mmCIF file with all atom_site columns, C-alpha atoms in Angstrom:
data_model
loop_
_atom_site.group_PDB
_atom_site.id
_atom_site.type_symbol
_atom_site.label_atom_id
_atom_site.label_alt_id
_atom_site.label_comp_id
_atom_site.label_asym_id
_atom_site.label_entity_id
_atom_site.label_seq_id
_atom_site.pdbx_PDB_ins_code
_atom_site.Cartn_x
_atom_site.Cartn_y
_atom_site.Cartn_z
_atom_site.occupancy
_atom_site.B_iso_or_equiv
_atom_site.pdbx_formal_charge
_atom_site.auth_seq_id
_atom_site.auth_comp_id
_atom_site.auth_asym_id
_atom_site.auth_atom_id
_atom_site.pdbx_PDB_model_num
ATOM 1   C CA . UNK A 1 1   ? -26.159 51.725 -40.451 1.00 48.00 ? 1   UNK A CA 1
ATOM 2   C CA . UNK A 1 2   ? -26.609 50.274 -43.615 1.00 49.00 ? 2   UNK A CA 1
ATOM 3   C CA . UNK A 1 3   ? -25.568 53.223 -45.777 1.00 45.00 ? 3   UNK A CA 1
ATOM 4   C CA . UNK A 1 4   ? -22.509 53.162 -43.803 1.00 47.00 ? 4   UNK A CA 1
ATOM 5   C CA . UNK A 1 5   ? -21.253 49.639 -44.706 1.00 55.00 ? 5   UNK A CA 1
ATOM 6   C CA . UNK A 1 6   ? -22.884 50.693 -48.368 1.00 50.00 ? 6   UNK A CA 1
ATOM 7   C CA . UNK A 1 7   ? -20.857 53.673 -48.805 1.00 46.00 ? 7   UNK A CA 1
ATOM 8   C CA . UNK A 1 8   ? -17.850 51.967 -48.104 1.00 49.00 ? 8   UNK A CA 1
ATOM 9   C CA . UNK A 1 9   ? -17.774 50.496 -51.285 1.00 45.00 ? 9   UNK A CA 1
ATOM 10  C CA . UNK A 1 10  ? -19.835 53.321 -53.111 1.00 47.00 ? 10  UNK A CA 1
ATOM 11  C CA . UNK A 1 11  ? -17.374 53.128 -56.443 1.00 49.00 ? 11  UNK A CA 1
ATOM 12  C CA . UNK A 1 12  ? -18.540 49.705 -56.964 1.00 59.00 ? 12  UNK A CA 1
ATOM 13  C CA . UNK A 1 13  ? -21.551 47.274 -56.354 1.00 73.00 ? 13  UNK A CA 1
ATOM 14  C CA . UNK A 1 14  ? -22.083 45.694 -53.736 1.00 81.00 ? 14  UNK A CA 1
ATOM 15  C CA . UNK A 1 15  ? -23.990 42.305 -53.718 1.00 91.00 ? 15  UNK A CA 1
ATOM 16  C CA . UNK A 1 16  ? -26.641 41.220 -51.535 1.00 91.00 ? 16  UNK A CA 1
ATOM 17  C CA . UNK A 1 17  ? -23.949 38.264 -50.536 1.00 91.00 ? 17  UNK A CA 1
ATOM 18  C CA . UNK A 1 18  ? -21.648 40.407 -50.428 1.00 93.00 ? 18  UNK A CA 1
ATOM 19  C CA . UNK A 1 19  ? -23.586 42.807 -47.874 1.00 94.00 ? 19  UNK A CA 1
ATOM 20  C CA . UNK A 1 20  ? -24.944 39.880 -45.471 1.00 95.00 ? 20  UNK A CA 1
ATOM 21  C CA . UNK A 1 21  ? -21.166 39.413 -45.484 1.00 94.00 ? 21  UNK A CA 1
ATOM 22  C CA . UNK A 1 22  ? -20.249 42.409 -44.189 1.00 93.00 ? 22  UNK A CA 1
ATOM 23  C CA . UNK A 1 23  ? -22.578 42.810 -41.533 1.00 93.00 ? 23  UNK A CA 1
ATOM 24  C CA . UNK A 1 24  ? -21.820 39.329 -40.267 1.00 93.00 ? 24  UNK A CA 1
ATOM 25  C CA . UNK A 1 25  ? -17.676 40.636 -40.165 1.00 91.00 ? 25  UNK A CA 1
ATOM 26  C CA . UNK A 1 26  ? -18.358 43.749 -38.818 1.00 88.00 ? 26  UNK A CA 1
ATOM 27  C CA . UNK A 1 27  ? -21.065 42.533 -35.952 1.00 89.00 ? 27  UNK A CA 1
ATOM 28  C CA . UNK A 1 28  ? -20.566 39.115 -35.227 1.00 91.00 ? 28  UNK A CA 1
ATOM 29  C CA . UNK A 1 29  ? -23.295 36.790 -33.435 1.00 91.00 ? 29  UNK A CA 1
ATOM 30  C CA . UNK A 1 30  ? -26.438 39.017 -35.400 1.00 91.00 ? 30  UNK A CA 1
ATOM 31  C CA . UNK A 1 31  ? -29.425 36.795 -35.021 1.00 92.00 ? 31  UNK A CA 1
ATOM 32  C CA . UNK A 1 32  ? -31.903 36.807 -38.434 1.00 94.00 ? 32  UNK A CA 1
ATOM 33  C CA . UNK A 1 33  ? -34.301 39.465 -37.309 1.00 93.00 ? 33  UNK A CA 1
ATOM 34  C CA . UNK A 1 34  ? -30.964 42.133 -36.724 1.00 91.00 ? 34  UNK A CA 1
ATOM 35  C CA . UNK A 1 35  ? -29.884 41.254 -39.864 1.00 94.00 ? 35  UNK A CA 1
ATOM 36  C CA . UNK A 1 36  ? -33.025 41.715 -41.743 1.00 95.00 ? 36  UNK A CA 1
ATOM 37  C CA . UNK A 1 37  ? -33.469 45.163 -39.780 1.00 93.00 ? 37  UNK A CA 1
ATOM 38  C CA . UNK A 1 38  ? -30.336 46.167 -41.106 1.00 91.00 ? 38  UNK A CA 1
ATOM 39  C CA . UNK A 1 39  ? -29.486 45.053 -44.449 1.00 93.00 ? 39  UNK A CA 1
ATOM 40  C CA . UNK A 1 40  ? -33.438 46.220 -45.511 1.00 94.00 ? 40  UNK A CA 1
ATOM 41  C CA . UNK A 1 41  ? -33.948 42.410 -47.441 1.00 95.00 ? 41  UNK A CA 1
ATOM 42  C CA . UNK A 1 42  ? -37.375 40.906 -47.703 1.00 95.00 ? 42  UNK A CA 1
ATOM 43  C CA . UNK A 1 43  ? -37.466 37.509 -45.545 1.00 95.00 ? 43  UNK A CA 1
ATOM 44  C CA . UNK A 1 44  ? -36.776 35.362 -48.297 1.00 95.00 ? 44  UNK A CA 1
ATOM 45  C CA . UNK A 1 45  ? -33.827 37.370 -49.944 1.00 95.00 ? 45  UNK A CA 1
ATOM 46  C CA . UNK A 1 46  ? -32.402 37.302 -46.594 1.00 96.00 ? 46  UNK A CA 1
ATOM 47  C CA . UNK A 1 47  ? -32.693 33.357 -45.858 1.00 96.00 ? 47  UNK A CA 1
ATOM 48  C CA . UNK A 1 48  ? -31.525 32.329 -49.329 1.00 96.00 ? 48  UNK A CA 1
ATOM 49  C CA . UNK A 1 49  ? -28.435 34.475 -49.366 1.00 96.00 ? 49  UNK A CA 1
ATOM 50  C CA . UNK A 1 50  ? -27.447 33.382 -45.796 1.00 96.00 ? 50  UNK A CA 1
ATOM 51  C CA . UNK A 1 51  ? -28.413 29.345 -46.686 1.00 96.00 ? 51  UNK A CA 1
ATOM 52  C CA . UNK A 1 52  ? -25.900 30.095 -49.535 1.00 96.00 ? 52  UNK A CA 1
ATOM 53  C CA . UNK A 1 53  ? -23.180 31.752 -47.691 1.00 96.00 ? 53  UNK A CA 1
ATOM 54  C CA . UNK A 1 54  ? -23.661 28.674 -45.284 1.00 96.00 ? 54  UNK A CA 1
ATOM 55  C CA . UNK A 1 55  ? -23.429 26.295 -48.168 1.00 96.00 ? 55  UNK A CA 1
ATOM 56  C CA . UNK A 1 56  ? -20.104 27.623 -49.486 1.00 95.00 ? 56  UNK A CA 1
ATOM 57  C CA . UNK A 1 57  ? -18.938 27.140 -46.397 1.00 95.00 ? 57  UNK A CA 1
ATOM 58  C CA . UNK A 1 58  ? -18.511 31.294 -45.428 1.00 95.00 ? 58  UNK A CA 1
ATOM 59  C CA . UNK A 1 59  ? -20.252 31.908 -42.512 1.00 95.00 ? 59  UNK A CA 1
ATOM 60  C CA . UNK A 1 60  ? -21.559 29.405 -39.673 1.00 94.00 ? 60  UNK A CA 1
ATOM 61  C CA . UNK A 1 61  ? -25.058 29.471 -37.455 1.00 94.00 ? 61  UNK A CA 1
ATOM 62  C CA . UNK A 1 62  ? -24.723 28.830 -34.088 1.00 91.00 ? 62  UNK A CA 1
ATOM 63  C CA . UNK A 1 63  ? -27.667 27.474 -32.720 1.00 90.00 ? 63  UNK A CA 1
ATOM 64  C CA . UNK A 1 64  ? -29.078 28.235 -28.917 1.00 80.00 ? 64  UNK A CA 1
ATOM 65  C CA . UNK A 1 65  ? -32.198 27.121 -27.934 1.00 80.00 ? 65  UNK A CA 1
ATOM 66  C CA . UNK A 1 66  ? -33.149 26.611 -31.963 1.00 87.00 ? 66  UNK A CA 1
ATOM 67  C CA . UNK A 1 67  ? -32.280 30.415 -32.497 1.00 88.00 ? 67  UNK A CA 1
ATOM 68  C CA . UNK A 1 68  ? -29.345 30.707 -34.889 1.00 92.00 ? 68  UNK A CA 1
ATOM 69  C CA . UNK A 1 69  ? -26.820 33.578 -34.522 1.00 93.00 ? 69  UNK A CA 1
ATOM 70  C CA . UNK A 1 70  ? -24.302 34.077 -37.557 1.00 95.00 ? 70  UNK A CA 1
ATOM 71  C CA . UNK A 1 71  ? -20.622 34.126 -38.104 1.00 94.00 ? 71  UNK A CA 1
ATOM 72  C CA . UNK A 1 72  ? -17.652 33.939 -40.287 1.00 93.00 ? 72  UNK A CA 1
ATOM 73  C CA . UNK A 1 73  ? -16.260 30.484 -40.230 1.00 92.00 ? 73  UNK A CA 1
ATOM 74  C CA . UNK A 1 74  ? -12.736 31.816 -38.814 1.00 91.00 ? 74  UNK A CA 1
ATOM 75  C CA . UNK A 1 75  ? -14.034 32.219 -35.522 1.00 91.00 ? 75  UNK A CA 1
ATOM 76  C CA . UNK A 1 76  ? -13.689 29.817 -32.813 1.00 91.00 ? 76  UNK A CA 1
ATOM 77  C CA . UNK A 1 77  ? -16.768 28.174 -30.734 1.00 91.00 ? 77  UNK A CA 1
ATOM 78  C CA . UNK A 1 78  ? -15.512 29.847 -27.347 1.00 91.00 ? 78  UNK A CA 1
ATOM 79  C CA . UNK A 1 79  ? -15.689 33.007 -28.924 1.00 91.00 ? 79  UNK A CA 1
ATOM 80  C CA . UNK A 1 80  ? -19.060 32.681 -30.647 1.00 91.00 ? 80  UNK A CA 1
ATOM 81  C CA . UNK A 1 81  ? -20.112 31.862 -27.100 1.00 91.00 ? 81  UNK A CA 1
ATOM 82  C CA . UNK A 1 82  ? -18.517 34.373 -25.262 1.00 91.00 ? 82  UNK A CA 1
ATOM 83  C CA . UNK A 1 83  ? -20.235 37.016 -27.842 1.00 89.00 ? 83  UNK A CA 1
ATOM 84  C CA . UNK A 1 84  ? -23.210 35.144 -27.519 1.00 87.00 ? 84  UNK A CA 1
ATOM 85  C CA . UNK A 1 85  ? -23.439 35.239 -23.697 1.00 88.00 ? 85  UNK A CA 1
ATOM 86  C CA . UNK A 1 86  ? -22.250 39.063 -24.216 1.00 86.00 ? 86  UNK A CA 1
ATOM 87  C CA . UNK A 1 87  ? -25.748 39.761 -26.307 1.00 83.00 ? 87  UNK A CA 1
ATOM 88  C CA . UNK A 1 88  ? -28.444 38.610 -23.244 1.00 83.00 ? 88  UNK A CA 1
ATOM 89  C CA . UNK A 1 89  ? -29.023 41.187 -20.678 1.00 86.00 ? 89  UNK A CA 1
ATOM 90  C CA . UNK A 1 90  ? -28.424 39.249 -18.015 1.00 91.00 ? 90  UNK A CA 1
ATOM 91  C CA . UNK A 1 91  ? -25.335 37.033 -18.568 1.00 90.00 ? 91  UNK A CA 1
ATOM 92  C CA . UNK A 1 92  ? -23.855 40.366 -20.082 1.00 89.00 ? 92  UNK A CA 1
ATOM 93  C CA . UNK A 1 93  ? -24.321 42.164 -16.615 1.00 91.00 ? 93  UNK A CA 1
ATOM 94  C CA . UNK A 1 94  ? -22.951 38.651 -14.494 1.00 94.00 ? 94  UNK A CA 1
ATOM 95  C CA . UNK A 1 95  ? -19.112 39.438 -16.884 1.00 92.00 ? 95  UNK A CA 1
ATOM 96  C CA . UNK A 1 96  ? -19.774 43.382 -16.513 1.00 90.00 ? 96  UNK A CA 1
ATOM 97  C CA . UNK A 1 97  ? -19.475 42.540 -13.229 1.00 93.00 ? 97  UNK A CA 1
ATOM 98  C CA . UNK A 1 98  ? -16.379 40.017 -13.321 1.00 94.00 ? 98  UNK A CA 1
ATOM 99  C CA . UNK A 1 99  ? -14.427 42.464 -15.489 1.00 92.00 ? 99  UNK A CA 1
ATOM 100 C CA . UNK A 1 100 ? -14.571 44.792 -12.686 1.00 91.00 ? 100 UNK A CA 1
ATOM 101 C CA . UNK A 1 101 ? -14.598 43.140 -9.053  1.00 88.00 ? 101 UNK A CA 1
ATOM 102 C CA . UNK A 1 102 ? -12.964 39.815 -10.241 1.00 87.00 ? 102 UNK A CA 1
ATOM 103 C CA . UNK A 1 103 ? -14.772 37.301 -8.343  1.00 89.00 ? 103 UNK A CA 1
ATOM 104 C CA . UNK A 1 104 ? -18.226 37.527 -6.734  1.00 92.00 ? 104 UNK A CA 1
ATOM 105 C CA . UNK A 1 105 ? -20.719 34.672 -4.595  1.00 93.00 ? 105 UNK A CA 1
ATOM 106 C CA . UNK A 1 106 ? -24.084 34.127 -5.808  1.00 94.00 ? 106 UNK A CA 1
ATOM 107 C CA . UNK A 1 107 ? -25.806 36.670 -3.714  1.00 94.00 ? 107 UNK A CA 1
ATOM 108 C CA . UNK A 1 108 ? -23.885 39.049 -5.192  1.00 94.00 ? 108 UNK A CA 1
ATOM 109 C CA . UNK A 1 109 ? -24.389 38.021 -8.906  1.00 95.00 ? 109 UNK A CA 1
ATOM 110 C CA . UNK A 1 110 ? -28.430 38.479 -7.852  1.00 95.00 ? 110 UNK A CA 1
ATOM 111 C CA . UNK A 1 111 ? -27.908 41.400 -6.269  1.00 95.00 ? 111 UNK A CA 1
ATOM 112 C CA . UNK A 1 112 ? -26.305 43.342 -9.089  1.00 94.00 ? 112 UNK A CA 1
ATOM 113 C CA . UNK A 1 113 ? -28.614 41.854 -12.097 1.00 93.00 ? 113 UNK A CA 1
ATOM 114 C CA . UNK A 1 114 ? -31.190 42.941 -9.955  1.00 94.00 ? 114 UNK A CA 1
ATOM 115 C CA . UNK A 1 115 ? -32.695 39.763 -11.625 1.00 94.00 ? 115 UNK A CA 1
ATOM 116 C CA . UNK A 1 116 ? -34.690 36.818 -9.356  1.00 94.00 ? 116 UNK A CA 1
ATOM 117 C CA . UNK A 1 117 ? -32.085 34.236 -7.878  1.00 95.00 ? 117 UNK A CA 1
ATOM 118 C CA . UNK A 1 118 ? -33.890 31.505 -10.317 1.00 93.00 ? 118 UNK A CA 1
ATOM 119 C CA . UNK A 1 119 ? -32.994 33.632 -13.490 1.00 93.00 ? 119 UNK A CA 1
ATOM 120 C CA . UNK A 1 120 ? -29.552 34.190 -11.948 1.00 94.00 ? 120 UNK A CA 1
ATOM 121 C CA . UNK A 1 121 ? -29.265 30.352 -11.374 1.00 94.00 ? 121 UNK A CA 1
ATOM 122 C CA . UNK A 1 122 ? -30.227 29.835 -15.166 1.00 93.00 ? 122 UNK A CA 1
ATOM 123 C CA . UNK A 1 123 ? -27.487 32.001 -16.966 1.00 93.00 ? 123 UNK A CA 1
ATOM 124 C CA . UNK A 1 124 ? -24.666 31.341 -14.271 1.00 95.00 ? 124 UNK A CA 1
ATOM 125 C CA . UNK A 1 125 ? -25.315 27.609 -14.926 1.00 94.00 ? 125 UNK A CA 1
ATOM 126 C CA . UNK A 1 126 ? -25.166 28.222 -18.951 1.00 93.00 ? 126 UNK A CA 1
ATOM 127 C CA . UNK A 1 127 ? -21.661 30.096 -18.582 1.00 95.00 ? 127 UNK A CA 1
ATOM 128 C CA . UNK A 1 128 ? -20.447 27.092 -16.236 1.00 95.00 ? 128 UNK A CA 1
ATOM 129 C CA . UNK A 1 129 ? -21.601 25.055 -18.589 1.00 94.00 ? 129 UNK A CA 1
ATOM 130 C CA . UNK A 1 130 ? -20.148 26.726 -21.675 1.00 93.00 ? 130 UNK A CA 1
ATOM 131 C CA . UNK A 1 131 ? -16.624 27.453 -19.246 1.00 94.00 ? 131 UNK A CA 1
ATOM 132 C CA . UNK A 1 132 ? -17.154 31.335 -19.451 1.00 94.00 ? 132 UNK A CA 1
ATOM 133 C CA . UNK A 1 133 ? -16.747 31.415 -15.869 1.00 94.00 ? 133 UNK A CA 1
ATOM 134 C CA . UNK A 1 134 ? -15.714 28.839 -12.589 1.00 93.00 ? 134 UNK A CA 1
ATOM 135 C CA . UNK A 1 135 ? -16.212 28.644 -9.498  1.00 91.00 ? 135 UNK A CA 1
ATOM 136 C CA . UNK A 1 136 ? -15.192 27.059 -6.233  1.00 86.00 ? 136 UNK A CA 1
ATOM 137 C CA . UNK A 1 137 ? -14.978 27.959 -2.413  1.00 80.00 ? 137 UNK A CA 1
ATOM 138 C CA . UNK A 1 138 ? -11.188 28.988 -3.019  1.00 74.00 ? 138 UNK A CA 1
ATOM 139 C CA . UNK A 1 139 ? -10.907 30.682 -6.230  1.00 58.00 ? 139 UNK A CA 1
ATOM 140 C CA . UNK A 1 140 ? -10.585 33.988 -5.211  1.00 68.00 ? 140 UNK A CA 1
ATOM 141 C CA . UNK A 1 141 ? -9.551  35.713 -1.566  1.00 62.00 ? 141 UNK A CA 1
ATOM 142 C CA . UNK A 1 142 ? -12.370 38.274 -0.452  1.00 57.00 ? 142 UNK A CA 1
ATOM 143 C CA . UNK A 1 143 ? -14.151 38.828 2.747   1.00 54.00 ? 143 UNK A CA 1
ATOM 144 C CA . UNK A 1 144 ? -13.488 36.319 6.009   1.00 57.00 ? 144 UNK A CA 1
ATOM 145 C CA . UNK A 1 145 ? -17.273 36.080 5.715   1.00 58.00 ? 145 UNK A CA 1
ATOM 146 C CA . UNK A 1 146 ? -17.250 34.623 2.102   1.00 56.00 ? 146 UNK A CA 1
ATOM 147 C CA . UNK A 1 147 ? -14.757 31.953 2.752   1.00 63.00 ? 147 UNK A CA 1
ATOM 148 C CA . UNK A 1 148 ? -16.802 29.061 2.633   1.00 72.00 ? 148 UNK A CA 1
ATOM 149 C CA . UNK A 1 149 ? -19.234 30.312 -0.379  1.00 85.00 ? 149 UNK A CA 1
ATOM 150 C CA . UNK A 1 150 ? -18.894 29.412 -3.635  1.00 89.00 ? 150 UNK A CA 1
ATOM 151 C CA . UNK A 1 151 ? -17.333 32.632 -5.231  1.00 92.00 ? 151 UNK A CA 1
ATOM 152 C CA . UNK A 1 152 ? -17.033 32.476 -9.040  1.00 95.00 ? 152 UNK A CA 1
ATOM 153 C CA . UNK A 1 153 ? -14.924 34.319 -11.663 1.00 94.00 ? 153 UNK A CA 1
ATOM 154 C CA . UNK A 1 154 ? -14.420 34.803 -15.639 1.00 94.00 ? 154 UNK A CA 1
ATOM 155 C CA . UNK A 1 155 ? -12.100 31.536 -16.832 1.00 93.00 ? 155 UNK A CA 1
ATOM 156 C CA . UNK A 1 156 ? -10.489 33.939 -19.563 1.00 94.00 ? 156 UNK A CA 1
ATOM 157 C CA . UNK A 1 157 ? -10.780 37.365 -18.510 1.00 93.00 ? 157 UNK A CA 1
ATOM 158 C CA . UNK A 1 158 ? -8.485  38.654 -21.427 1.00 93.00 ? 158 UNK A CA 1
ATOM 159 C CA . UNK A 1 159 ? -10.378 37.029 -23.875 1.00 93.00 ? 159 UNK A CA 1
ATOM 160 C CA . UNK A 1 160 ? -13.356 38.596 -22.713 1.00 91.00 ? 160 UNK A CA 1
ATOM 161 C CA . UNK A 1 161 ? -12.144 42.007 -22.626 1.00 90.00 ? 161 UNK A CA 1
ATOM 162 C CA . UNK A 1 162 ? -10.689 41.442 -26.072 1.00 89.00 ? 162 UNK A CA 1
ATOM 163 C CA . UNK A 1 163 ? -14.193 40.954 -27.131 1.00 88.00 ? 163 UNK A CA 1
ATOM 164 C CA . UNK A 1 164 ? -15.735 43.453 -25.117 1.00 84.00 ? 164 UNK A CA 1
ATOM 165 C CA . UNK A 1 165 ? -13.292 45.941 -26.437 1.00 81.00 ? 165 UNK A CA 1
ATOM 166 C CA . UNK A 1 166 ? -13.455 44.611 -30.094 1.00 79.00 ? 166 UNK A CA 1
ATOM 167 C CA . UNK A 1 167 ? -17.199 44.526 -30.519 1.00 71.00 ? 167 UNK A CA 1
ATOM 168 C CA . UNK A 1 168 ? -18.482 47.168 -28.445 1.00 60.00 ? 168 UNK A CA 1
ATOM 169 C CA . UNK A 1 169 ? -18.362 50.040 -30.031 1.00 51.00 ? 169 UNK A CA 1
ATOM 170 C CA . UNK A 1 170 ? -20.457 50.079 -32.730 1.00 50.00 ? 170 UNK A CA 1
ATOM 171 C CA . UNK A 1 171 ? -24.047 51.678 -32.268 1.00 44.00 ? 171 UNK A CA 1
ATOM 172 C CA . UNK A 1 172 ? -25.870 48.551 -34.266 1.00 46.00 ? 172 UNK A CA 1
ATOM 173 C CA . UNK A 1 173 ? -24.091 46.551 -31.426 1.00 48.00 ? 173 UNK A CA 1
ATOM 174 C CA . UNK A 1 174 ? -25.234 48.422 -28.704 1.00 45.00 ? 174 UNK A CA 1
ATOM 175 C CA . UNK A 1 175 ? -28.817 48.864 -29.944 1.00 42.00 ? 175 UNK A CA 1
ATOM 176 C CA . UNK A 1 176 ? -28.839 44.827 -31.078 1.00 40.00 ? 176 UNK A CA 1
ATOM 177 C CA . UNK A 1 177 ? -27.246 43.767 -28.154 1.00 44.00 ? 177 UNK A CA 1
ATOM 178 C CA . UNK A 1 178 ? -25.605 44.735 -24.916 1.00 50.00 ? 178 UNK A CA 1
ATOM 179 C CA . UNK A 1 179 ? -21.978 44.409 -25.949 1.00 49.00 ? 179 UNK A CA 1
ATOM 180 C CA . UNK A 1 180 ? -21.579 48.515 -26.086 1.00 42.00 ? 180 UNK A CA 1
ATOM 181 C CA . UNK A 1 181 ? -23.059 48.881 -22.213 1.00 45.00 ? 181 UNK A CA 1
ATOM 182 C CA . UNK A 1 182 ? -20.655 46.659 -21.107 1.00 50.00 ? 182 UNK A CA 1
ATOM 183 C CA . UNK A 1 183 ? -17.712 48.645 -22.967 1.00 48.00 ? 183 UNK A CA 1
ATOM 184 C CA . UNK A 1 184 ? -18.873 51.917 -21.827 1.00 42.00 ? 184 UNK A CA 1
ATOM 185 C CA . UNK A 1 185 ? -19.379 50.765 -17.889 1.00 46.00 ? 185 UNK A CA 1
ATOM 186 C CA . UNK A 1 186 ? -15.560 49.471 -17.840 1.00 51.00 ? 186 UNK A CA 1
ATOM 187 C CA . UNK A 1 187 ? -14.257 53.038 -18.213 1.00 45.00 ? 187 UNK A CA 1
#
């Protein structure tokens, strides 16, 4: 992957600022480690050229849990969110599933992550908490059995497919995170 952002600029030279850029356009949300993988740069090269896009104000870490993922300044929180929700396994599986059935109840959410209902619990409570998704007893009309069970659903389902569409194509995507799974299973 990195020849291939290289190459596009063979005639000229590319700086090392100039290259951290590029990844960070073309694969928003990369965490440090991705970026390093990619771009080839010793540790150091790679946190002083970052710390200095960050200081001129060019790209933005988003922080979760102390773990920064990086972005161009130009994009706004809920995306950086959605895209970073879209990265873990898990979360990324709970809006696979939205995308295609609409709304779900928790049993169902644990039933298709094939994940414990505690785990489940965690990353459904994140994306409540971040507004990814909502839910309530009446927010979507499914089974007679369901009726009374909290059933939730994406808050911005176009945004999310957007995104999904946008960003998950690339291979580096779909190796670093699982943005490219969840494109190919909406076909």
């Amino acid at each position: 992957m990195q020849s291939v952002l290289k190459s596009t600029s063979a005639k000229k030279t590319t700086s090392n600022h100039e290259i951290v850029m590029e990844y960070i356009t073309k694969f928003p949300g990369l965490r440090f480690y991705e970026l390093k993988r990619e771009t080839g740069f010793a540790n150091g090269t790679l946190q002083h050229h970052i710390n200095s896009l960050i200081k001129s104000k060019k790209i933005d870490a988003h922080y979760d849990n102390a773990i920064p993922r990086y972005f161009l300044r130009n994009i706004d929180e809920t995306t950086k969110i959605i895209i970073q929700r879209l990265s873990q396994n898990t979360t990324s599986k709970i809006i696979k599933l939205l995308l295609k059935k609409k709304c779900q109840t928790f049993s169902q959410l644990v039933k298709y992550t094939k994940k414990s209902p505690g785990t489940v619990s965690l990353y459904k409570n994140k994306m409540l908490a971040d507004k990814i998704i909502v839910g309530s007893t009446d927010a979507c009309k499914c089974h007679k059995k369901y009726d009374m069970k909290i059933k939730y659903r994406l808050s911005d389902p176009e945004k999310v497919r957007t995104l999904v569409l946008e960003y998950g194509k690339s291979p580096l995507m779909k190796s670093a995170d699982n943005l490219a799974d969840v494109f190919l299973s909406l076909r």
